[in-house]
PDB file of C-alpha atoms in Angstrom:
ATOM      1  CA  MET A 277      12.589 -14.735   3.552  1.00  0.00           C
ATOM      2  CA  SER A 278      15.350 -12.172   3.587  1.00  0.00           C
ATOM      3  CA  ILE A 279      17.097 -10.491   0.699  1.00  0.00           C
ATOM      4  CA  PRO A 280      20.823 -10.003   1.308  1.00  0.00           C
ATOM      5  CA  GLN A 281      21.265  -6.230   1.234  1.00  0.00           C
ATOM      6  CA  ALA A 282      24.371  -4.382   0.182  1.00  0.00           C
ATOM      7  CA  LYS A 283      25.605  -1.673   2.540  1.00  0.00           C
ATOM      8  CA  MET A 284      24.403   1.805   1.694  1.00  0.00           C
ATOM      9  CA  GLU A 285      25.016   4.942   3.743  1.00  0.00           C
ATOM     10  CA  LEU A 286      21.971   5.719   5.900  1.00  0.00           C
ATOM     11  CA  ARG A 287      21.377   9.281   7.082  1.00  0.00           C
ATOM     12  CA  PRO A 288      19.097  10.491   9.896  1.00  0.00           C
ATOM     13  CA  LEU A 289      15.992  12.340   8.695  1.00  0.00           C
ATOM     14  CA  GLY A 290      15.437  15.369  10.924  1.00  0.00           C
ATOM     15  CA  ASN A 291      13.966  14.383  14.300  1.00  0.00           C
ATOM     16  CA  THR A 292      11.958  11.439  12.928  1.00  0.00           C
ATOM     17  CA  GLY A 293      14.353   8.723  14.071  1.00  0.00           C
ATOM     18  CA  LEU A 294      14.182   7.329  10.524  1.00  0.00           C
ATOM     19  CA  LYS A 295      17.454   6.513   8.793  1.00  0.00           C
ATOM     20  CA  VAL A 296      17.103   6.827   5.031  1.00  0.00           C
ATOM     21  CA  SER A 297      19.457   5.689   2.283  1.00  0.00           C
ATOM     22  CA  SER A 298      21.500   8.576   0.855  1.00  0.00           C
ATOM     23  CA  ILE A 299      19.883   7.849  -2.488  1.00  0.00           C
ATOM     24  CA  GLY A 300      16.115   7.453  -2.515  1.00  0.00           C
ATOM     25  CA  PHE A 301      13.998   5.619  -5.063  1.00  0.00           C
ATOM     26  CA  GLY A 302      11.797   8.057  -6.986  1.00  0.00           C
ATOM     27  CA  ALA A 303       8.869   5.946  -8.164  1.00  0.00           C
ATOM     28  CA  SER A 304       7.212   8.413 -10.564  1.00  0.00           C
ATOM     29  CA  PRO A 305       8.695   6.599 -13.620  1.00  0.00           C
ATOM     30  CA  LEU A 306       6.962   3.400 -12.471  1.00  0.00           C
ATOM     31  CA  GLY A 307       3.734   5.189 -13.379  1.00  0.00           C
ATOM     32  CA  SER A 308       4.935   5.141 -17.009  1.00  0.00           C
ATOM     33  CA  VAL A 309       5.289   8.919 -16.770  1.00  0.00           C
ATOM     34  CA  PHE A 310       8.372   8.939 -19.045  1.00  0.00           C
ATOM     35  CA  GLY A 311       7.469   5.939 -21.213  1.00  0.00           C
ATOM     36  CA  PRO A 312       5.849   2.535 -20.647  1.00  0.00           C
ATOM     37  CA  VAL A 313       7.161   0.362 -17.809  1.00  0.00           C
ATOM     38  CA  ALA A 314       5.944  -3.232 -17.627  1.00  0.00           C
ATOM     39  CA  GLU A 315       4.865  -4.573 -14.244  1.00  0.00           C
ATOM     40  CA  VAL A 316       7.559  -7.251 -14.296  1.00  0.00           C
ATOM     41  CA  ASP A 317      10.209  -4.547 -14.825  1.00  0.00           C
ATOM     42  CA  ALA A 318       8.762  -2.334 -12.089  1.00  0.00           C
ATOM     43  CA  VAL A 319       8.890  -5.233  -9.610  1.00  0.00           C
ATOM     44  CA  ALA A 320      12.449  -6.158 -10.652  1.00  0.00           C
ATOM     45  CA  THR A 321      13.589  -2.533 -10.300  1.00  0.00           C
ATOM     46  CA  VAL A 322      12.191  -2.199  -6.766  1.00  0.00           C
ATOM     47  CA  ARG A 323      13.803  -5.511  -5.818  1.00  0.00           C
ATOM     48  CA  GLU A 324      17.208  -4.524  -7.202  1.00  0.00           C
ATOM     49  CA  ALA A 325      17.056  -1.148  -5.421  1.00  0.00           C
ATOM     50  CA  PHE A 326      16.288  -2.864  -2.122  1.00  0.00           C
ATOM     51  CA  ARG A 327      19.019  -5.460  -2.723  1.00  0.00           C
ATOM     52  CA  GLN A 328      21.514  -2.660  -3.340  1.00  0.00           C
ATOM     53  CA  GLY A 329      20.686  -1.059   0.028  1.00  0.00           C
ATOM     54  CA  ILE A 330      18.107   1.559  -0.991  1.00  0.00           C
ATOM     55  CA  ASN A 331      15.466   1.603   1.771  1.00  0.00           C
ATOM     56  CA  PHE A 332      13.537   4.787   0.908  1.00  0.00           C
ATOM     57  CA  PHE A 333      10.779   4.830  -1.733  1.00  0.00           C
ATOM     58  CA  ASP A 334       8.825   7.941  -2.780  1.00  0.00           C
ATOM     59  CA  THR A 335       5.594   8.063  -4.781  1.00  0.00           C
ATOM     60  CA  SER A 336       2.338  10.030  -5.201  1.00  0.00           C
ATOM     61  CA  PRO A 337      -1.209   9.350  -6.410  1.00  0.00           C
ATOM     62  CA  TYR A 338      -0.498  12.026  -9.032  1.00  0.00           C
ATOM     63  CA  TYR A 339       2.283  10.036 -10.742  1.00  0.00           C
ATOM     64  CA  GLY A 340       0.845   8.180 -13.707  1.00  0.00           C
ATOM     65  CA  GLY A 341      -2.666   8.789 -12.412  1.00  0.00           C
ATOM     66  CA  THR A 342      -2.224   6.392  -9.435  1.00  0.00           C
ATOM     67  CA  LEU A 343      -0.225   3.811 -11.459  1.00  0.00           C
ATOM     68  CA  SER A 344       3.062   4.619  -9.683  1.00  0.00           C
ATOM     69  CA  GLU A 345       1.586   3.756  -6.275  1.00  0.00           C
ATOM     70  CA  LYS A 346       0.113   0.496  -7.597  1.00  0.00           C
ATOM     71  CA  MET A 347       3.405  -0.587  -9.212  1.00  0.00           C
ATOM     72  CA  LEU A 348       5.461   0.355  -6.166  1.00  0.00           C
ATOM     73  CA  GLY A 349       2.999  -1.545  -3.971  1.00  0.00           C
ATOM     74  CA  LYS A 350       3.425  -4.673  -6.090  1.00  0.00           C
ATOM     75  CA  GLY A 351       7.216  -4.304  -5.999  1.00  0.00           C
ATOM     76  CA  LEU A 352       7.352  -3.888  -2.217  1.00  0.00           C
ATOM     77  CA  LYS A 353       4.955  -6.758  -1.602  1.00  0.00           C
ATOM     78  CA  ALA A 354       7.067  -9.050  -3.780  1.00  0.00           C
ATOM     79  CA  LEU A 355      10.101  -8.365  -1.551  1.00  0.00           C
ATOM     80  CA  GLN A 356       8.421 -10.402   1.216  1.00  0.00           C
ATOM     81  CA  VAL A 357      10.509  -8.658   3.868  1.00  0.00           C
ATOM     82  CA  PRO A 358       9.354  -7.115   7.176  1.00  0.00           C
ATOM     83  CA  ARG A 359       7.557  -3.765   6.724  1.00  0.00           C
ATOM     84  CA  SER A 360      10.097  -2.092   9.011  1.00  0.00           C
ATOM     85  CA  ASP A 361      12.871  -2.825   6.469  1.00  0.00           C
ATOM     86  CA  TYR A 362      11.750  -0.062   4.121  1.00  0.00           C
ATOM     87  CA  ILE A 363      10.484   3.511   4.330  1.00  0.00           C
ATOM     88  CA  VAL A 364       7.665   4.735   2.098  1.00  0.00           C
ATOM     89  CA  ALA A 365       6.564   8.288   1.380  1.00  0.00           C
ATOM     90  CA  THR A 366       3.493   9.210  -0.606  1.00  0.00           C
ATOM     91  CA  LYS A 367       1.642  12.478  -1.101  1.00  0.00           C
ATOM     92  CA  CYS A 368      -1.810  14.030  -1.088  1.00  0.00           C
ATOM     93  CA  GLY A 369      -3.502  17.117  -2.486  1.00  0.00           C
ATOM     94  CA  ARG A 370      -2.373  16.728  -6.114  1.00  0.00           C
ATOM     95  CA  TYR A 371      -4.214  14.389  -8.444  1.00  0.00           C
ATOM     96  CA  GLU A 372      -4.556  13.754 -12.144  1.00  0.00           C
ATOM     97  CA  GLU A 373      -7.837  15.690 -11.999  1.00  0.00           C
ATOM     98  CA  GLY A 374      -6.296  18.676 -10.182  1.00  0.00           C
ATOM     99  CA  PHE A 375      -5.502  19.997  -6.714  1.00  0.00           C
ATOM    100  CA  ASP A 376      -7.570  19.498  -3.588  1.00  0.00           C
ATOM    101  CA  PHE A 377      -6.013  20.169  -0.191  1.00  0.00           C
ATOM    102  CA  SER A 378      -9.287  20.001   1.747  1.00  0.00           C
ATOM    103  CA  ALA A 379      -9.318  17.950   4.945  1.00  0.00           C
ATOM    104  CA  GLU A 380     -11.995  15.708   3.465  1.00  0.00           C
ATOM    105  CA  ARG A 381     -10.007  14.920   0.298  1.00  0.00           C
ATOM    106  CA  VAL A 382      -6.647  14.275   1.960  1.00  0.00           C
ATOM    107  CA  THR A 383      -8.305  12.044   4.573  1.00  0.00           C
ATOM    108  CA  LYS A 384      -9.858   9.949   1.806  1.00  0.00           C
ATOM    109  CA  SER A 385      -6.623  10.144  -0.178  1.00  0.00           C
ATOM    110  CA  ILE A 386      -4.491   8.241   2.341  1.00  0.00           C
ATOM    111  CA  ASP A 387      -6.948   5.323   2.427  1.00  0.00           C
ATOM    112  CA  GLU A 388      -6.855   5.112  -1.374  1.00  0.00           C
ATOM    113  CA  SER A 389      -3.051   5.289  -1.355  1.00  0.00           C
ATOM    114  CA  LEU A 390      -2.685   2.600   1.308  1.00  0.00           C
ATOM    115  CA  GLU A 391      -4.943   0.305  -0.704  1.00  0.00           C
ATOM    116  CA  ARG A 392      -2.898   0.820  -3.876  1.00  0.00           C
ATOM    117  CA  LEU A 393       0.388   0.433  -2.009  1.00  0.00           C
ATOM    118  CA  GLN A 394      -0.976  -2.648  -0.150  1.00  0.00           C
ATOM    119  CA  LEU A 395       0.268  -1.156   3.128  1.00  0.00           C
ATOM    120  CA  ASP A 396      -1.244  -0.468   6.557  1.00  0.00           C
ATOM    121  CA  TYR A 397       0.627   2.818   6.926  1.00  0.00           C
ATOM    122  CA  VAL A 398       3.118   5.064   5.171  1.00  0.00           C
ATOM    123  CA  ASP A 399       6.150   6.499   6.912  1.00  0.00           C
ATOM    124  CA  ILE A 400       5.706   9.982   5.432  1.00  0.00           C
ATOM    125  CA  LEU A 401       2.625  11.670   3.985  1.00  0.00           C
ATOM    126  CA  HIS A 402       3.467  14.866   2.109  1.00  0.00           C
ATOM    127  CA  CYS A 403       1.189  17.688   0.977  1.00  0.00           C
ATOM    128  CA  HIS A 404       2.114  17.675  -2.721  1.00  0.00           C
ATOM    129  CA  ASP A 405       3.223  20.890  -4.503  1.00  0.00           C
ATOM    130  CA  ILE A 406       1.559  23.222  -2.044  1.00  0.00           C
ATOM    131  CA  GLU A 407       2.324  26.406  -3.983  1.00  0.00           C
ATOM    132  CA  PHE A 408      -0.692  25.535  -6.170  1.00  0.00           C
ATOM    133  CA  GLY A 409      -3.050  25.654  -3.210  1.00  0.00           C
ATOM    134  CA  SER A 410      -3.691  28.283  -0.586  1.00  0.00           C
ATOM    135  CA  LEU A 411      -0.793  28.158   1.882  1.00  0.00           C
ATOM    136  CA  ASP A 412      -3.139  29.401   4.610  1.00  0.00           C
ATOM    137  CA  GLN A 413      -5.419  26.424   3.930  1.00  0.00           C
ATOM    138  CA  ILE A 414      -2.378  24.119   4.169  1.00  0.00           C
ATOM    139  CA  VAL A 415      -1.581  25.623   7.586  1.00  0.00           C
ATOM    140  CA  SER A 416      -5.101  25.780   9.015  1.00  0.00           C
ATOM    141  CA  GLU A 417      -6.832  22.780   7.401  1.00  0.00           C
ATOM    142  CA  THR A 418      -4.574  20.321   5.565  1.00  0.00           C
ATOM    143  CA  ILE A 419      -1.823  19.871   8.153  1.00  0.00           C
ATOM    144  CA  PRO A 420      -4.287  19.473  11.062  1.00  0.00           C
ATOM    145  CA  ALA A 421      -6.055  16.771   8.978  1.00  0.00           C
ATOM    146  CA  LEU A 422      -2.692  15.036   8.469  1.00  0.00           C
ATOM    147  CA  GLN A 423      -1.991  15.235  12.204  1.00  0.00           C
ATOM    148  CA  LYS A 424      -5.216  13.338  12.768  1.00  0.00           C
ATOM    149  CA  LEU A 425      -4.077  10.679  10.288  1.00  0.00           C
ATOM    150  CA  LYS A 426      -0.810  10.491  12.207  1.00  0.00           C
ATOM    151  CA  GLN A 427      -2.710   9.876  15.453  1.00  0.00           C
ATOM    152  CA  GLU A 428      -4.700   7.159  13.673  1.00  0.00           C
ATOM    153  CA  GLY A 429      -1.454   5.471  12.628  1.00  0.00           C
ATOM    154  CA  LYS A 430      -1.984   5.873   8.879  1.00  0.00           C
ATOM    155  CA  THR A 431       1.172   7.914   8.522  1.00  0.00           C
ATOM    156  CA  ARG A 432       4.100   8.178  10.902  1.00  0.00           C
ATOM    157  CA  PHE A 433       5.307  11.592   9.770  1.00  0.00           C
ATOM    158  CA  ILE A 434       4.122  14.672   7.870  1.00  0.00           C
ATOM    159  CA  GLY A 435       5.858  16.532   5.066  1.00  0.00           C
ATOM    160  CA  ILE A 436       5.381  19.328   2.529  1.00  0.00           C
ATOM    161  CA  THR A 437       6.705  19.565  -1.026  1.00  0.00           C
ATOM    162  CA  GLY A 438       6.997  22.161  -3.777  1.00  0.00           C
ATOM    163  CA  LEU A 439       9.296  24.169  -6.021  1.00  0.00           C
ATOM    164  CA  PRO A 440       9.601  27.728  -4.561  1.00  0.00           C
ATOM    165  CA  LEU A 441      11.696  27.618  -1.387  1.00  0.00           C
ATOM    166  CA  SER A 442       9.630  30.429   0.175  1.00  0.00           C
ATOM    167  CA  ILE A 443       6.676  28.044   0.707  1.00  0.00           C
ATOM    168  CA  PHE A 444       8.629  26.106   3.331  1.00  0.00           C
ATOM    169  CA  THR A 445       9.390  29.070   5.581  1.00  0.00           C
ATOM    170  CA  TYR A 446       5.848  30.397   5.111  1.00  0.00           C
ATOM    171  CA  VAL A 447       4.303  27.189   6.438  1.00  0.00           C
ATOM    172  CA  LEU A 448       6.932  26.304   9.046  1.00  0.00           C
ATOM    173  CA  ASP A 449       6.718  29.790  10.576  1.00  0.00           C
ATOM    174  CA  ARG A 450       2.971  29.310  11.076  1.00  0.00           C
ATOM    175  CA  VAL A 451       2.608  25.779  12.462  1.00  0.00           C
ATOM    176  CA  PRO A 452       3.576  24.594  15.956  1.00  0.00           C
ATOM    177  CA  PRO A 453       7.144  23.212  16.195  1.00  0.00           C
ATOM    178  CA  GLY A 454       7.298  19.499  15.426  1.00  0.00           C
ATOM    179  CA  THR A 455       4.118  19.574  13.322  1.00  0.00           C
ATOM    180  CA  VAL A 456       5.894  19.203   9.983  1.00  0.00           C
ATOM    181  CA  ASP A 457       8.647  16.594  10.135  1.00  0.00           C
ATOM    182  CA  VAL A 458      10.091  16.712   6.625  1.00  0.00           C
ATOM    183  CA  ILE A 459      10.325  18.883   3.528  1.00  0.00           C
ATOM    184  CA  LEU A 460      10.883  17.659  -0.008  1.00  0.00           C
ATOM    185  CA  SER A 461      12.462  20.224  -2.293  1.00  0.00           C
ATOM    186  CA  TYR A 462      13.288  19.655  -5.947  1.00  0.00           C
ATOM    187  CA  CYS A 463      15.596  21.304  -8.475  1.00  0.00           C
ATOM    188  CA  HIS A 464      17.269  23.453  -5.800  1.00  0.00           C
ATOM    189  CA  TYR A 465      20.255  21.331  -4.892  1.00  0.00           C
ATOM    190  CA  GLY A 466      22.268  20.515  -7.969  1.00  0.00           C
ATOM    191  CA  VAL A 467      25.338  21.765  -9.837  1.00  0.00           C
ATOM    192  CA  ASN A 468      23.276  24.500 -11.530  1.00  0.00           C
ATOM    193  CA  ASP A 469      21.202  25.583  -8.503  1.00  0.00           C
ATOM    194  CA  SER A 470      22.178  25.057  -4.874  1.00  0.00           C
ATOM    195  CA  THR A 471      19.874  27.614  -3.231  1.00  0.00           C
ATOM    196  CA  LEU A 472      18.426  24.947  -0.911  1.00  0.00           C
ATOM    197  CA  VAL A 473      21.684  25.149   1.042  1.00  0.00           C
ATOM    198  CA  ASP A 474      20.738  28.624   2.347  1.00  0.00           C
ATOM    199  CA  LEU A 475      17.605  27.148   3.946  1.00  0.00           C
ATOM    200  CA  ILE A 476      19.294  24.205   5.678  1.00  0.00           C
ATOM    201  CA  PRO A 477      20.291  26.005   8.921  1.00  0.00           C
ATOM    202  CA  TYR A 478      16.676  27.243   9.279  1.00  0.00           C
ATOM    203  CA  LEU A 479      15.298  23.734   8.658  1.00  0.00           C
ATOM    204  CA  LYS A 480      17.775  22.162  11.073  1.00  0.00           C
ATOM    205  CA  GLY A 481      16.764  24.722  13.681  1.00  0.00           C
ATOM    206  CA  LYS A 482      13.166  23.563  13.260  1.00  0.00           C
ATOM    207  CA  GLY A 483      14.174  19.888  13.481  1.00  0.00           C
ATOM    208  CA  VAL A 484      12.863  19.311   9.966  1.00  0.00           C
ATOM    209  CA  GLY A 485      14.392  16.601   7.756  1.00  0.00           C
ATOM    210  CA  VAL A 486      15.500  17.563   4.242  1.00  0.00           C
ATOM    211  CA  ILE A 487      14.947  15.495   1.107  1.00  0.00           C
ATOM    212  CA  SER A 488      16.062  16.791  -2.270  1.00  0.00           C
ATOM    213  CA  ALA A 489      14.782  15.548  -5.613  1.00  0.00           C
ATOM    214  CA  SER A 490      15.667  16.005  -9.249  1.00  0.00           C
ATOM    215  CA  PRO A 491      19.472  16.331  -8.994  1.00  0.00           C
ATOM    216  CA  LEU A 492      19.471  16.381 -12.816  1.00  0.00           C
ATOM    217  CA  ALA A 493      17.230  19.498 -12.870  1.00  0.00           C
ATOM    218  CA  MET A 494      14.348  17.620 -14.559  1.00  0.00           C
ATOM    219  CA  GLY A 495      16.619  16.420 -17.342  1.00  0.00           C
ATOM    220  CA  LEU A 496      18.698  19.559 -17.995  1.00  0.00           C
ATOM    221  CA  LEU A 497      21.835  17.872 -16.671  1.00  0.00           C
ATOM    222  CA  THR A 498      21.706  14.943 -19.079  1.00  0.00           C
ATOM    223  CA  GLU A 499      23.251  14.385 -22.505  1.00  0.00           C
ATOM    224  CA  GLN A 500      19.832  14.471 -24.176  1.00  0.00           C
ATOM    225  CA  GLY A 501      18.756  17.634 -22.301  1.00  0.00           C
ATOM    226  CA  GLY A 502      15.385  18.391 -20.722  1.00  0.00           C
ATOM    227  CA  PRO A 503      11.974  17.669 -22.264  1.00  0.00           C
ATOM    228  CA  GLU A 504      10.393  20.087 -24.759  1.00  0.00           C
ATOM    229  CA  TRP A 505       8.122  21.579 -22.096  1.00  0.00           C
ATOM    230  CA  HIS A 506      10.953  22.287 -19.634  1.00  0.00           C
ATOM    231  CA  PRO A 507      10.274  25.746 -18.148  1.00  0.00           C
ATOM    232  CA  ALA A 508      13.945  26.829 -17.876  1.00  0.00           C
ATOM    233  CA  SER A 509      15.163  29.859 -19.823  1.00  0.00           C
ATOM    234  CA  PRO A 510      16.966  29.319 -23.168  1.00  0.00           C
ATOM    235  CA  GLU A 511      20.215  30.559 -21.504  1.00  0.00           C
ATOM    236  CA  LEU A 512      19.975  27.952 -18.742  1.00  0.00           C
ATOM    237  CA  LYS A 513      19.143  25.182 -21.216  1.00  0.00           C
ATOM    238  CA  SER A 514      22.070  26.017 -23.480  1.00  0.00           C
ATOM    239  CA  ALA A 515      24.526  26.340 -20.570  1.00  0.00           C
ATOM    240  CA  CYS A 516      23.491  22.912 -19.289  1.00  0.00           C
ATOM    241  CA  LYS A 517      23.807  21.509 -22.810  1.00  0.00           C
ATOM    242  CA  ALA A 518      27.329  22.942 -23.046  1.00  0.00           C
ATOM    243  CA  ALA A 519      28.219  21.454 -19.652  1.00  0.00           C
ATOM    244  CA  ALA A 520      26.928  18.034 -20.745  1.00  0.00           C
ATOM    245  CA  ALA A 521      28.885  18.234 -24.005  1.00  0.00           C
ATOM    246  CA  HIS A 522      32.049  19.201 -22.096  1.00  0.00           C
ATOM    247  CA  CYS A 523      31.721  16.146 -19.851  1.00  0.00           C
ATOM    248  CA  LYS A 524      31.137  13.911 -22.852  1.00  0.00           C
ATOM    249  CA  SER A 525      34.252  15.266 -24.581  1.00  0.00           C
ATOM    250  CA  LYS A 526      36.272  14.167 -21.530  1.00  0.00           C
ATOM    251  CA  GLY A 527      34.662  10.718 -21.526  1.00  0.00           C
ATOM    252  CA  LYS A 528      32.635  11.606 -18.414  1.00  0.00           C
ATOM    253  CA  LYS A 529      28.879  11.545 -17.752  1.00  0.00           C
ATOM    254  CA  ILE A 530      27.223  14.714 -16.512  1.00  0.00           C
ATOM    255  CA  THR A 531      24.453  12.627 -14.928  1.00  0.00           C
ATOM    256  CA  LYS A 532      26.941  10.897 -12.638  1.00  0.00           C
ATOM    257  CA  LEU A 533      28.722  14.144 -11.769  1.00  0.00           C
ATOM    258  CA  ALA A 534      25.406  15.893 -11.010  1.00  0.00           C
ATOM    259  CA  LEU A 535      24.151  13.044  -8.835  1.00  0.00           C
ATOM    260  CA  GLN A 536      27.422  12.862  -6.900  1.00  0.00           C
ATOM    261  CA  TYR A 537      27.382  16.620  -6.345  1.00  0.00           C
ATOM    262  CA  SER A 538      23.942  16.334  -4.719  1.00  0.00           C
ATOM    263  CA  LEU A 539      24.895  13.267  -2.676  1.00  0.00           C
ATOM    264  CA  ALA A 540      28.056  14.867  -1.306  1.00  0.00           C
ATOM    265  CA  ASN A 541      26.102  17.202   1.014  1.00  0.00           C
ATOM    266  CA  LYS A 542      25.393  15.126   4.129  1.00  0.00           C
ATOM    267  CA  GLU A 543      22.986  17.771   5.482  1.00  0.00           C
ATOM    268  CA  ILE A 544      20.527  16.478   2.888  1.00  0.00           C
ATOM    269  CA  SER A 545      19.208  13.167   4.181  1.00  0.00           C
ATOM    270  CA  SER A 546      18.298  11.632   0.848  1.00  0.00           C
ATOM    271  CA  VAL A 547      18.493  12.532  -2.829  1.00  0.00           C
ATOM    272  CA  LEU A 548      15.536  11.151  -4.769  1.00  0.00           C
ATOM    273  CA  VAL A 549      16.254   9.818  -8.234  1.00  0.00           C
ATOM    274  CA  GLY A 550      13.629   8.415 -10.577  1.00  0.00           C
ATOM    275  CA  MET A 551      14.312   4.815 -11.548  1.00  0.00           C
ATOM    276  CA  SER A 552      12.422   2.378 -13.755  1.00  0.00           C
ATOM    277  CA  SER A 553      14.961  -0.282 -14.742  1.00  0.00           C
ATOM    278  CA  VAL A 554      17.494  -2.538 -13.068  1.00  0.00           C
ATOM    279  CA  SER A 555      20.271  -0.915 -15.111  1.00  0.00           C
ATOM    280  CA  GLN A 556      19.330   2.563 -13.840  1.00  0.00           C
ATOM    281  CA  VAL A 557      19.481   1.265 -10.267  1.00  0.00           C
ATOM    282  CA  GLU A 558      22.918  -0.229 -10.914  1.00  0.00           C
ATOM    283  CA  GLU A 559      24.189   2.987 -12.497  1.00  0.00           C
ATOM    284  CA  ASN A 560      22.936   5.145  -9.612  1.00  0.00           C
ATOM    285  CA  VAL A 561      24.294   2.840  -6.923  1.00  0.00           C
ATOM    286  CA  ALA A 562      27.666   2.692  -8.732  1.00  0.00           C
ATOM    287  CA  ALA A 563      27.786   6.515  -8.600  1.00  0.00           C
ATOM    288  CA  VAL A 564      27.174   6.402  -4.821  1.00  0.00           C
ATOM    289  CA  LYS A 565      29.872   3.761  -4.270  1.00  0.00           C
ATOM    290  CA  GLU A 566      32.376   5.646  -6.402  1.00  0.00           C
ATOM    291  CA  LEU A 567      31.708   8.840  -4.446  1.00  0.00           C
ATOM    292  CA  GLU A 568      32.279   6.972  -1.151  1.00  0.00           C
ATOM    293  CA  ASP A 569      35.482   5.288  -2.375  1.00  0.00           C
ATOM    294  CA  LEU A 570      37.102   7.932  -4.582  1.00  0.00           C
ATOM    295  CA  GLY A 571      35.322  11.200  -3.854  1.00  0.00           C
ATOM    296  CA  MET A 572      34.202  13.760  -6.452  1.00  0.00           C
ATOM    297  CA  ASP A 573      35.943  14.343  -9.763  1.00  0.00           C
ATOM    298  CA  GLN A 574      36.852  17.849  -8.611  1.00  0.00           C
ATOM    299  CA  GLU A 575      38.548  18.834 -11.866  1.00  0.00           C
ATOM    300  CA  THR A 576      35.525  18.129 -14.074  1.00  0.00           C
ATOM    301  CA  LEU A 577      33.212  19.581 -11.436  1.00  0.00           C
ATOM    302  CA  SER A 578      35.017  22.919 -11.389  1.00  0.00           C
ATOM    303  CA  GLU A 579      35.025  23.038 -15.210  1.00  0.00           C
ATOM    304  CA  VAL A 580      31.268  22.382 -15.259  1.00  0.00           C
ATOM    305  CA  GLU A 581      30.680  24.970 -12.521  1.00  0.00           C
ATOM    306  CA  ALA A 582      32.592  27.535 -14.613  1.00  0.00           C
ATOM    307  CA  ILE A 583      30.357  26.802 -17.635  1.00  0.00           C
ATOM    308  CA  LEU A 584      27.218  27.143 -15.484  1.00  0.00           C
ATOM    309  CA  GLU A 585      28.422  30.200 -13.543  1.00  0.00           C
ATOM    310  CA  PRO A 586      26.497  32.781 -15.665  1.00  0.00           C
ATOM    311  CA  VAL A 587      23.199  30.960 -14.979  1.00  0.00           C
ATOM    312  CA  LYS A 588      23.958  29.755 -11.427  1.00  0.00           C
ATOM    313  CA  ASN A 589      20.865  29.538  -9.186  1.00  0.00           C
ATOM    314  CA  GLN A 590      18.551  30.643 -11.979  1.00  0.00           C
ATOM    315  CA  THR A 591      15.165  29.043 -11.346  1.00  0.00           C
ATOM    316  CA  TRP A 592      11.836  29.127 -13.160  1.00  0.00           C
ATOM    317  CA  PRO A 593       8.213  29.710 -12.208  1.00  0.00           C
ATOM    318  CA  SER A 594       6.362  26.687 -10.906  1.00  0.00           C
ATOM    319  CA  GLY A 595       4.213  25.286 -13.716  1.00  0.00           C
ATOM    320  CA  VAL A 596       1.378  22.791 -13.527  1.00  0.00           C
ATOM    321  CA  ASP A 597       2.961  20.451 -16.108  1.00  0.00           C
ATOM    322  CA  GLN A 598       5.977  19.656 -13.970  1.00  0.00           C
ATOM    323  CA  LYS A 599       6.741  16.384 -12.231  1.00  0.00           C
TER     324      LYS A 599
END
């Protein structure tokens, strides 16, 4: 059975040979992380994303205490398409019960993940939020364990994720070239913070693919604003609120503008966006299509950038409650 797929721009991911959709499906909301999601809705959302040309799905055992992986697995299985038609990334080292980057735990972790996902292999296995572990352990123990899993065919490629950009250079400077295939950065390539761009030449030089998540800065760039626990400073929160209100006053949506800003940089292979309903998929895909056909709304973008200028590139310390 084949599902007729809409055309979506595919971008090469570093030296992996994978071609990922410019927008990636962030599956953390399928773990009911932001409110309950019924299984039937999770399956329908995955199906609609695939139908619209999204071929890249990202999850973690940490999201919803393993529920995200289970829901994504059910959604992918229900597609009944060849395994090579979609690309799946999951993570290891971060769990509901805490962090454990030991070789023993991550080796067990992939088997648990594959069972929940109902897959024989994942395309990418990331070490999840490595700034909470010992980076030297990541280099000397975790990544070698992942290389073994790669040789065993349980993952095709290896990645690392986290908030502070310094973790990527720390690890990549200490592992043999070609050991880490991909990095996943979040909250550092959006209208309010584009510091990831400074790292791209370095990453390209290492042949490492770049995935960026959270183009809405964990909810700051939305009309309702970020969650109560958001670690951003009051100045950053209020500037983002003002930017959202400005867009609304012009009949525009800051979410669409923010997503398009992130998508417009072709050096970033995929922008991950959390989705848990068919309507969210449709809205996100419409933003991609509009960007391809009409380009950015430069006028509103420059007005928003002016509002955010005083807080540009302001980040926050990595906190355990995030993501």
